[in-house]
Amino acid sequence: MDNNNNNNNNKSNIFQNIKDKIIDLDKFVFLTGAGISKESGIPTFRGPEGLWRKYDPMTLASISGFYEDPKLVWEFYKYRQELVYNCSPNPGHVSIADFEKIKESSYVLTQNIDGLHEKAGSNNIIELHGNILKVECTVCKFKDKIKEKIEEPLPPICKICKNTLRPSVILFGEPLNQEVWEKAEQISNNCDVMFIVGTSLNVGPVNQLPLYAKRNGAILIEVNPEPTVFTEIMDYYVQGSATEVLPQLLGIV
Ligand code: NAD
């Protein structure tokens, strides 16, 4: 038997094993990161074509950078918004959305700001780091969705109070939204199974969520082409891309 066949057989065994363990369970969580959107054309932060290779995130995606030079930060975000606006969900996002129709107590906790889980049809989504296709006022409570692109000149101005608008994302140096975080903690503490997909788990506090789930007895299943710093604590590690693994794995449950 060649290596490919060996790998395929190993994977089928893991899939069957996972299926037997989770089929009768109800509360599922998908903790996702940049890797799941890579095959939709959105670069990850790390890796050869990661965003960090081209830009200094501490200048371009930090709260201090924003207040120092909002125009520069907005130019960076406008570039990313246009990239994201034109991307579509891939089979990884779609299979998670389809899975929610079968197991209704499923949640997506995503670090991604690209809105692709929503575009794919998932309903129960917690966007831990916000959404790049939304804006909010730095002063009043005004919030809006971006249509096709942000109008020049930059930075855009609030139509209610005329102060500067900002992207609705968590910038470096900012805490997560407390309400959003508490909900994510509560869901992680109560789940039966957590899939950890396309995240290096290098970013805190989100990388604590699998630990909460495990502490409360959940089964952890990681899907990633590369092992992460947390692979050792996983119950299952399925090596591969989200688009290759998820449709097959979630399709059999
Ligand atoms: P990361 O860049 O640190 O890690 C990406 C992970 O995805 C890696 O472990 C990599 O091995 C894995 N990966 C690569 N290709 C994959 C594939 N095809 N299928 C599955 N996994 C794959 O990303 P992170 O852990 O999400 O943390 C980075 C931060 O950057 C997050 O806070 C996020 O908000 C932000 N970010 C978001 C986007 C987005 O919205 N799409 C893109 C870049 C960065």
Coordinates of C-alpha atoms and ligand atoms in Angstrom, one line a residue:
M1 CA 0.0 0.0 0.0
D2 CA 1.4 3.4 -0.9
N3 CA 1.7 6.3 1.6
N4 CA -1.4 8.0 0.2
N5 CA -3.5 5.0 0.8
N6 CA -2.1 4.6 4.3
N7 CA -2.9 8.2 5.1
N8 CA -6.4 7.9 3.7
N9 CA -7.0 4.7 5.7
N10 CA -5.7 6.4 8.9
K11 CA -8.0 9.4 8.3
S12 CA -11.1 7.2 7.7
N13 CA -10.3 5.4 11.0
I14 CA -9.9 8.7 12.8
F15 CA -13.2 10.0 11.3
Q16 CA -15.1 6.8 12.2
N17 CA -13.7 7.0 15.7
I18 CA -14.7 10.7 16.1
K19 CA -18.1 10.0 14.7
D20 CA -18.7 7.2 17.3
K21 CA -17.7 9.5 20.1
I22 CA -19.7 12.6 19.1
I23 CA -22.8 11.4 17.2
D24 CA -25.1 11.4 20.3
L25 CA -23.8 14.7 21.7
D26 CA -25.6 18.0 21.3
K27 CA -23.5 21.1 22.2
F28 CA -20.9 21.8 19.5
V29 CA -18.5 24.7 19.2
F30 CA -16.3 25.6 16.2
L31 CA -13.5 27.8 17.3
T32 CA -12.1 29.2 14.1
G33 CA -9.1 31.3 13.0
A34 CA -7.5 32.8 9.9
G35 CA -6.6 29.3 8.4
I36 CA -10.3 28.5 7.6
S37 CA -10.5 31.6 5.4
K38 CA -7.1 31.1 3.7
E39 CA -8.7 29.1 0.8
S40 CA -11.2 31.9 0.3
G41 CA -8.2 34.1 -0.6
I42 CA -7.7 35.9 2.7
P43 CA -4.1 35.7 3.9
T44 CA -3.4 34.4 7.4
F45 CA -1.2 36.5 9.8
R46 CA 1.6 34.0 10.0
G47 CA 3.0 31.8 7.2
P48 CA 4.8 32.8 4.1
E49 CA 2.1 35.0 2.6
G50 CA 0.7 36.1 6.0
L51 CA -0.3 39.7 6.4
W52 CA 2.4 40.3 8.9
R53 CA 5.1 39.8 6.3
K54 CA 3.9 42.9 4.4
Y55 CA 2.8 45.3 7.1
D56 CA 3.8 46.2 10.6
P57 CA 0.6 45.3 12.5
M58 CA 1.6 47.4 15.5
T59 CA 1.4 50.5 13.4
L60 CA -1.4 49.5 11.1
A61 CA -3.7 47.6 13.4
S62 CA -3.2 49.0 16.8
I63 CA -5.3 51.5 18.8
S64 CA -2.3 53.7 19.4
G65 CA -1.5 53.6 15.6
F66 CA -5.1 54.6 14.9
Y67 CA -5.1 57.6 17.1
E68 CA -1.6 58.7 15.8
D69 CA -2.5 58.4 12.2
P70 CA -6.2 57.4 11.5
K71 CA -5.8 58.1 7.7
L72 CA -2.9 55.6 7.4
V73 CA -4.7 53.0 9.4
W74 CA -7.9 53.5 7.4
E75 CA -5.9 53.1 4.1
F76 CA -4.8 49.7 5.4
Y77 CA -8.3 48.7 6.5
K78 CA -9.9 50.0 3.2
Y79 CA -7.5 47.7 1.3
R80 CA -8.4 44.7 3.6
Q81 CA -12.2 45.6 3.4
E82 CA -12.1 45.5 -0.4
L83 CA -10.2 42.2 -0.3
V84 CA -12.7 40.6 2.2
Y85 CA -15.8 42.1 0.5
N86 CA -15.0 40.2 -2.7
C87 CA -14.3 36.9 -1.0
S88 CA -16.7 34.0 -0.8
P89 CA -17.1 31.3 1.9
N90 CA -15.4 28.0 1.0
P91 CA -16.5 24.4 1.7
G92 CA -15.0 24.6 5.3
H93 CA -17.4 27.5 6.2
V94 CA -20.3 25.9 4.3
S95 CA -20.0 22.5 6.1
I96 CA -20.0 24.2 9.5
A97 CA -23.2 26.1 8.5
D98 CA -24.8 22.8 7.2
F99 CA -23.8 21.1 10.4
E100 CA -25.8 23.7 12.4
K101 CA -29.0 22.6 10.7
I102 CA -28.5 19.0 12.1
K103 CA -27.1 19.9 15.5
E104 CA -28.9 23.1 16.4
S105 CA -27.0 23.8 19.5
S106 CA -23.8 24.6 17.6
Y107 CA -21.9 27.8 17.9
V108 CA -19.1 29.4 15.9
L109 CA -16.7 31.3 18.0
T110 CA -14.5 33.0 15.4
Q111 CA -11.4 35.2 15.7
N112 CA -11.9 36.1 12.0
I113 CA -13.2 39.5 11.1
D114 CA -14.2 38.6 7.6
G115 CA -17.9 37.7 8.1
L116 CA -17.5 34.5 6.0
H117 CA -19.3 32.3 8.5
E118 CA -22.4 34.5 8.2
K119 CA -22.1 34.6 4.4
A120 CA -22.0 30.8 4.5
G121 CA -25.3 30.6 6.4
S122 CA -24.2 30.0 10.0
N123 CA -26.6 31.7 12.5
N124 CA -25.0 31.2 15.9
I125 CA -21.8 33.2 15.5
I126 CA -19.8 35.1 18.1
E127 CA -17.2 37.4 16.4
L128 CA -14.6 37.7 19.1
H129 CA -12.5 40.2 17.2
G130 CA -15.3 42.1 15.5
N131 CA -16.2 42.5 11.8
I132 CA -14.1 44.4 9.2
L133 CA -17.2 45.1 7.1
K134 CA -18.7 47.2 9.8
V135 CA -17.8 50.6 11.1
E136 CA -18.6 52.5 14.3
C137 CA -18.2 56.0 15.6
T138 CA -15.3 56.7 18.0
V139 CA -17.6 59.0 20.0
C140 CA -21.3 58.3 19.7
K141 CA -23.1 55.0 19.3
F142 CA -23.4 55.1 15.5
K143 CA -22.8 51.8 13.7
D144 CA -23.1 50.8 10.1
K145 CA -22.3 48.1 7.5
I146 CA -20.0 48.8 4.7
K147 CA -21.7 48.7 1.3
E148 CA -19.2 48.1 -1.4
K149 CA -16.4 50.3 -0.3
I150 CA -15.6 53.0 2.1
E151 CA -16.0 56.4 0.5
E152 CA -13.0 58.7 0.3
P153 CA -11.7 61.0 1.9
L154 CA -10.3 59.0 4.8
P155 CA -10.8 58.7 7.7
P156 CA -14.6 58.5 7.2
I157 CA -16.7 60.8 9.4
C158 CA -19.8 59.9 11.5
K159 CA -23.0 61.3 9.8
I160 CA -24.6 61.8 13.2
C161 CA -21.9 63.6 15.3
K162 CA -19.2 64.3 12.7
N163 CA -16.4 62.6 14.7
T164 CA -14.1 60.0 13.2
L165 CA -15.4 56.5 12.3
R166 CA -13.3 53.4 13.0
P167 CA -13.5 49.8 11.8
S168 CA -15.6 47.6 14.1
V169 CA -12.7 45.4 15.0
I170 CA -10.6 44.8 18.1
L171 CA -7.3 46.5 17.4
F172 CA -4.0 45.5 19.1
G173 CA -3.9 47.1 22.5
E174 CA -7.6 46.9 23.1
P175 CA -9.5 44.4 25.3
L176 CA -12.2 42.2 23.8
N177 CA -15.8 43.4 24.2
Q178 CA -16.7 42.1 27.7
E179 CA -20.2 40.9 26.8
V180 CA -18.9 39.0 23.8
W181 CA -16.1 37.4 25.8
E182 CA -18.4 36.4 28.6
K183 CA -20.8 34.7 26.2
A184 CA -17.8 32.9 24.5
E185 CA -16.6 31.7 27.9
Q186 CA -20.1 30.5 28.9
I187 CA -20.5 28.6 25.6
S188 CA -17.0 27.0 25.9
N189 CA -17.6 26.0 29.5
N190 CA -20.8 24.2 28.5
C191 CA -20.0 22.5 25.2
D192 CA -19.7 18.7 24.6
V193 CA -17.4 19.0 21.7
M194 CA -15.1 21.8 20.5
F195 CA -13.6 21.8 17.0
I196 CA -10.5 24.0 16.8
V197 CA -10.0 24.9 13.1
G198 CA -7.4 27.0 11.4
T199 CA -6.0 28.8 14.4
S200 CA -2.4 28.8 15.7
L201 CA -3.9 29.5 19.2
N202 CA -1.1 32.1 19.6
V203 CA -3.6 34.9 20.4
G204 CA -4.9 35.4 23.9
P205 CA -7.4 35.4 25.6
V206 CA -9.1 33.3 22.9
N207 CA -6.5 30.5 23.2
Q208 CA -7.9 29.9 26.7
L209 CA -11.3 28.7 25.4
P210 CA -10.2 25.2 24.5
L211 CA -8.8 24.9 28.1
Y212 CA -12.2 25.9 29.5
A213 CA -13.9 23.3 27.3
K214 CA -11.5 20.6 28.3
R215 CA -11.7 21.4 32.0
N216 CA -15.5 20.8 31.7
G217 CA -15.1 17.5 30.0
A218 CA -15.6 18.4 26.3
I219 CA -13.9 16.5 23.5
L220 CA -11.4 18.6 21.6
I221 CA -10.8 18.1 17.9
E222 CA -8.2 20.1 16.1
V223 CA -8.1 20.6 12.3
N224 CA -5.0 22.2 11.0
P225 CA -2.3 21.4 8.4
E226 CA 0.3 22.1 11.1
P227 CA 0.3 21.1 14.8
T228 CA 0.0 24.0 17.2
V229 CA 1.3 24.7 20.7
F230 CA -2.0 23.1 22.0
T231 CA -2.0 20.0 19.8
E232 CA -0.9 17.8 22.8
I233 CA -4.0 18.6 24.8
M234 CA -6.4 17.7 22.0
D235 CA -8.3 14.5 22.0
Y236 CA -8.0 14.3 18.2
Y237 CA -5.7 16.1 15.8
V238 CA -6.7 15.8 12.1
Q239 CA -4.0 17.0 9.9
G240 CA -5.2 18.8 6.8
S241 CA -6.9 21.9 5.5
A242 CA -10.3 23.0 6.6
T243 CA -11.8 22.6 3.1
E244 CA -10.5 19.1 2.7
V245 CA -11.2 17.8 6.2
L246 CA -14.5 19.5 7.4
P247 CA -16.9 18.5 4.6
Q248 CA -15.8 14.9 5.0
L249 CA -15.7 14.9 8.8
L250 CA -18.9 16.8 9.4
G251 CA -20.7 15.0 6.6
I252 CA -20.6 11.7 8.4
V253 CA -22.1 12.9 11.6
Ligands
NAD1 P1 -2.8 32.6 12.6 O1 -2.4 33.3 11.3 O2 -2.0 32.8 13.8 O3 -2.8 31.0 12.3 C1 -3.4 30.4 11.2 C2 -3.5 28.9 11.4 O4 -4.2 28.4 10.3 C3 -2.1 28.3 11.4 O5 -2.1 27.4 12.6 C4 -2.0 27.5 10.1 O6 -1.3 26.3 10.2 C5 -3.5 27.2 9.9 N1 -3.9 27.0 8.5 C6 -3.3 27.4 7.4 N2 -3.9 27.1 6.3 C7 -5.0 26.4 6.7 C8 -6.1 25.7 6.1 N3 -6.2 25.7 4.7 N4 -7.0 25.1 6.8 C9 -6.9 25.1 8.2 N5 -5.9 25.7 8.9 C10 -5.0 26.3 8.1 O7 -4.4 32.9 12.8 P2 -5.2 33.1 14.1 O8 -4.9 32.0 15.0 O9 -6.6 33.2 13.6 O10 -4.7 34.4 14.8 C11 -4.5 35.6 14.0 C12 -5.3 36.8 14.3 O11 -5.4 37.5 13.1 C13 -6.7 36.6 14.8 O12 -6.9 37.4 15.9 C14 -7.6 37.1 13.6 O13 -8.5 38.1 14.2 C15 -6.7 37.9 12.7 N6 -6.9 37.6 11.3 C16 -8.1 37.4 10.7 C17 -8.2 37.1 9.4 C18 -9.6 36.8 8.8 O14 -10.5 37.4 9.3 N7 -9.7 36.0 7.8 C19 -7.1 37.0 8.6 C20 -5.8 37.2 9.2 C21 -5.7 37.5 10.5

